[in-house]
Amino acid sequence: MSALGEELREALGAESIVEHPPVEWDGHKLELTFRPPDGDRLAKGLALLSERGLAALVRGGGTRSHWGNRAERADLILSTEALTGIDTLDTEDGVVHVAAGTRLDEVRAAANSGGWELPLDPPGEGTTVGGALSAAAIGPRRLGFGPPRDCVLGLEVALASGERTRCGGRVMKNVTGYDLAKLYTGAFGTLGVIERAWLRLRPLPASLEVRVAEVPSSVDPFALTLELARRTTTRVAALVGPGPAERIGSGCLIEEGWVLVAEFAGDSPATERDLEWLEGRVDALPADADVVGGLRRIQGAPVAPPGLRARIAVLPSALPETCAGLEASDLELVVHPGLGLVYVESHADLDGSLGAVDGAAARGCGSAMYESLPSQARAGRDVFGASPDVVPLMRALKERFDPTGTLNPGRFAGGL
Amino acid sequence: MPSLVERLRSIVGDEACLARAEELFVYECDGLTLDPVRPSAVVLPRDTEQVASVVRACREFGQPFVPRGAGTGLSGGAHPTPGAVIVECSRMDRILEVDAGNRIARVQPGVVNADLSVAVATHGLFYAPDPSSQMACTIGGNVAENAGGPHTLKYGTTTNHVLALELVLPDGAVSRLGSATGFAPGYDLVGAVVGSEGTLGIVTEVTVRLTPIPEGVETLLGIFPDVVSACRAVGRVIRSGLVPAALEILDQRTIRAVEDSVYAAGLPRDAGAVLVAELDGAACALPAQVEKVRAIIGEEGASEVRVARDEQERALFWKARKGAFGAMGRLAPDLYVHDAVVPRAVLPEILATVCEIGDRHGVTLSNVFHAGDGNLHPNISFDRRDPDELRRVIAAGTEILEACVRVGGVITGEHGIGTEKRDFIGLVFNEADLDAMKRVRDAFNPDGVCNPGKIFPTTRFCVESNPKARGYDRVPLA
Ligand SMILES: Cc1cc2nc3c(=O)[nH]c(=O)nc-3n(C[C@H](O)[C@H](O)[C@H](O)COP(=O)(O)OP(=O)(O)OC[C@H]3O[C@@H](n4cnc5c(N)ncnc54)[C@H](O)[C@@H]3O)c2cc1C
């Protein structure tokens, strides 16, 4: 065991430190994983790392290790995988208190058995609660579920200083102090390590319907899908280009144009009415939730070099123009008109694809975030696309929460 | 060298800078009439540039500044500290853009909450956060307090409806946070500013999400023998899988105050409590939902369930709810509006505890609250000229907050900490938790010149705060 490993074992207990063959992460070879079994050890370890000026790359289920900017420094991996368990599932109130390393599918199953639903559906087998919240990761049901921040009622967070802190709580409404949970959600673990979360559940829908349809060329796909997205029970409303339509298992094989994937969830008179509405406009075929699962899967998998995947966000009204440019570049697209989101995937011509994505985001006055990008293209680039205007404020926050740059240094937006 | 007031006048104009004692009087406090403090001046800027210049002038003169909207806040968030300059945003009241296609609007902070919904109604849209003060309070004040309202249960609070902000930072720089797309890269700075009670800067523009007006609305009124059974009905509705738009309870004392006032809605004076339940959404789904709620209310002991037959009757049910605070003015000269939140499942027990505390201290306590969110408003009517009553009011209020925290609750759900509860925040958060919040404040507002004295405890946490220390004795009786 390395000298550092020995020292950490001594201070944090043998079970907290795992030595392993080198793992390559952003060009850093990491042979140690700090795997705290409880919050105390997590905090103690963070204090020690800060004191020693060491940098940790934080990992939950490891499903998003390919996200983010290249880490500036890294001495070891910090894994939350041993912080697991559902502490409370209150089926009267519809809330759950869960440790950060717990897998989402475990929380989802527990919630479902109590008649509730976890409104988080990010891609990635093995995604943990902490990872999903830190990355503010979303899936195809984002339209119906809302942003991840909406279901976070409270967090327990260990800071780089080694302080264990709480914010928010378990109640539905709370303005007791600053809303720090908003800051930690989506901060990519750069302000602190989420240890536990109170999440708000929502009632399981009484009825669930999935449909796929080829969009006829006589119909404006964006207008149709935007209108669909605004029906009361629509939870998924996506336009899927030819390549992805095949890969998600939609059963629709098209050469050009779009396949529409729709999911409705709610009370049956309302879902039926929305279904009728859709069936009045396109030939919609019943499908099962696997199609939505397919959308999620392709959204999560890293793309092999020289490929890339990016998420472009614009206002819904800017979508037709944004997509026109991208279609011309021969990229694979999945569009969520209700959200103004375009997922772009390419498997060749890296430079051309980068230019097309950046250009489309700029044309649509939006932003582009690269979720999967070959190493050489990540160097020197902010894959999050943060506006330079907000970087000074973000830096001021980072300096106050993690002055020694212990947590994921360089990986977040603005190179923080 | 010109004085600060001269300097401020040169920025906003003479008529938009108030500095005479009689002009400053109304700015000594907000809706919390405790601890009034005279500001040195009040400015009423019209645009972002004026706000930024005012901030820079205050810094030059070493004076703190306090943003203010309509002053309806109930926790002292807009209270000045001695010598502070109040930056009142009420003249920044323009709706700058309505983009109905994308369902967003860009507004100045002084726009009155209800005015925005009126302005966008022709597009079939509304602005969902609906504090009961919505006819007066401003979007800027709502952002600062993360205001909620009766319909928060389904639609969320202000934070769920704000996409982007323009903020004049405490050093006078102008920053744009968030994105109208709802997907801004980087830290969720908008999320941090919403609910920060004006301590991170002055909001000068807000981009909000607009919500479609629901196709159908049904409003029910359940009449209960007591407040505890009304709370049980709320719990059952929550567990039934429905997401009502609103679930609001008024207890007997509130009902009687309302019925004696101009807000009278024909509620039975001998009812122990009434529950207002509203369902909205796709019209075809509502009849079954109404039946479900009606059945639950009946099974939990309601003697009568009324379903509003038309818009007029619905307005009547809401008149009772929305007029409740006003009606309480009839009970006594002073009203202490409390605001705490508990897990919804413990509502029946906590209501019983709250009433027991009130009785034990011999105070006049009434409850009108957002039951669906577990957000209590125990209101204590009193006369501050009676020192013994005042002592009992404070003691009961403190005990109520402690009881709510004991069952997993918090000390404010929508009114904020301000000056009112800063010495109680230690009931919920320890030093390390508060220190994390201070890191945020210091990142935006490093020298604390923007709205000082709010949220964080001034002294060590002390629940023994006596009425004098809380300033009741210094408030002139209107
Ligand atoms: C009868 C009554 C009923 C109420 N009902 C509710 C309710 O149902 N739900 C609810 O949430 N609240 C309620 N309130 C409380 C109050 O109305 C809200 O807190 C409201 O959001 C305050 O808005 P305002 O414009 O009056 O702000 P003010 O009271 O003027 O200020 C409130 C806070 O906002 C800050 N602020 C104001 N403008 C800005 C700005 N431009 N930039 C930065 N900070 C700013 C101030 O510094 C202060 O901290 C009620 C109050 C009353 C009197």
mmCIF file of C-alpha atoms in Angstrom, chain A residues 209-216 219 221 223-229 231 233-234 236-239 259-264 270-287:
data_model
loop_
_atom_site.group_PDB
_atom_site.id
_atom_site.type_symbol
_atom_site.label_atom_id
_atom_site.label_comp_id
_atom_site.label_asym_id
_atom_site.label_seq_id
_atom_site.Cartn_x
_atom_site.Cartn_y
_atom_site.Cartn_z
ATOM 1 C CA GLU A 209 -50.037 5.040 -21.957
ATOM 2 C CA VAL A 210 -47.154 5.063 -24.413
ATOM 3 C CA ARG A 211 -47.503 5.698 -28.131
ATOM 4 C CA VAL A 212 -45.146 5.947 -31.073
ATOM 5 C CA ALA A 213 -45.957 7.435 -34.447
ATOM 6 C CA GLU A 214 -44.249 8.382 -37.639
ATOM 7 C CA VAL A 215 -44.842 12.059 -38.177
ATOM 8 C CA PRO A 216 -46.289 12.517 -41.692
ATOM 9 C CA VAL A 219 -47.514 17.878 -40.367
ATOM 10 C CA PRO A 221 -43.411 18.129 -36.255
ATOM 11 C CA ALA A 223 -45.759 22.535 -33.607
ATOM 12 C CA LEU A 224 -47.468 19.172 -33.148
ATOM 13 C CA THR A 225 -45.091 17.957 -30.457
ATOM 14 C CA LEU A 226 -45.085 21.259 -28.611
ATOM 15 C CA GLU A 227 -48.862 21.152 -28.479
ATOM 16 C CA LEU A 228 -48.685 17.546 -27.349
ATOM 17 C CA ALA A 229 -46.188 18.466 -24.634
ATOM 18 C CA ARG A 231 -51.541 18.532 -22.822
ATOM 19 C CA THR A 233 -51.115 14.362 -18.864
ATOM 20 C CA THR A 234 -48.148 14.332 -21.250
ATOM 21 C CA VAL A 236 -42.825 12.440 -22.555
ATOM 22 C CA ALA A 237 -43.135 14.182 -25.917
ATOM 23 C CA ALA A 238 -40.063 13.554 -28.033
ATOM 24 C CA LEU A 239 -39.210 13.746 -31.702
ATOM 25 C CA VAL A 259 -40.783 9.384 -35.000
ATOM 26 C CA LEU A 260 -42.825 10.788 -32.182
ATOM 27 C CA VAL A 261 -42.696 9.137 -28.747
ATOM 28 C CA ALA A 262 -45.413 10.101 -26.291
ATOM 29 C CA GLU A 263 -46.151 9.003 -22.758
ATOM 30 C CA PHE A 264 -49.273 10.019 -20.878
ATOM 31 C CA ALA A 270 -57.631 12.695 -18.907
ATOM 32 C CA THR A 271 -55.038 10.318 -20.393
ATOM 33 C CA GLU A 272 -57.707 8.898 -22.704
ATOM 34 C CA ARG A 273 -58.656 12.322 -23.877
ATOM 35 C CA ASP A 274 -55.032 13.221 -24.600
ATOM 36 C CA LEU A 275 -54.585 9.935 -26.433
ATOM 37 C CA GLU A 276 -57.604 10.684 -28.564
ATOM 38 C CA TRP A 277 -56.183 14.073 -29.323
ATOM 39 C CA LEU A 278 -52.957 12.491 -30.548
ATOM 40 C CA GLU A 279 -54.721 9.773 -32.496
ATOM 41 C CA GLY A 280 -56.723 12.449 -34.277
ATOM 42 C CA ARG A 281 -53.484 13.839 -35.681
ATOM 43 C CA VAL A 282 -51.154 10.927 -36.375
ATOM 44 C CA ASP A 283 -51.315 7.156 -36.656
ATOM 45 C CA ALA A 284 -50.191 6.419 -33.139
ATOM 46 C CA LEU A 285 -49.293 2.851 -32.256
ATOM 47 C CA PRO A 286 -49.425 1.530 -28.707
ATOM 48 C CA ALA A 287 -45.986 0.828 -27.280
#
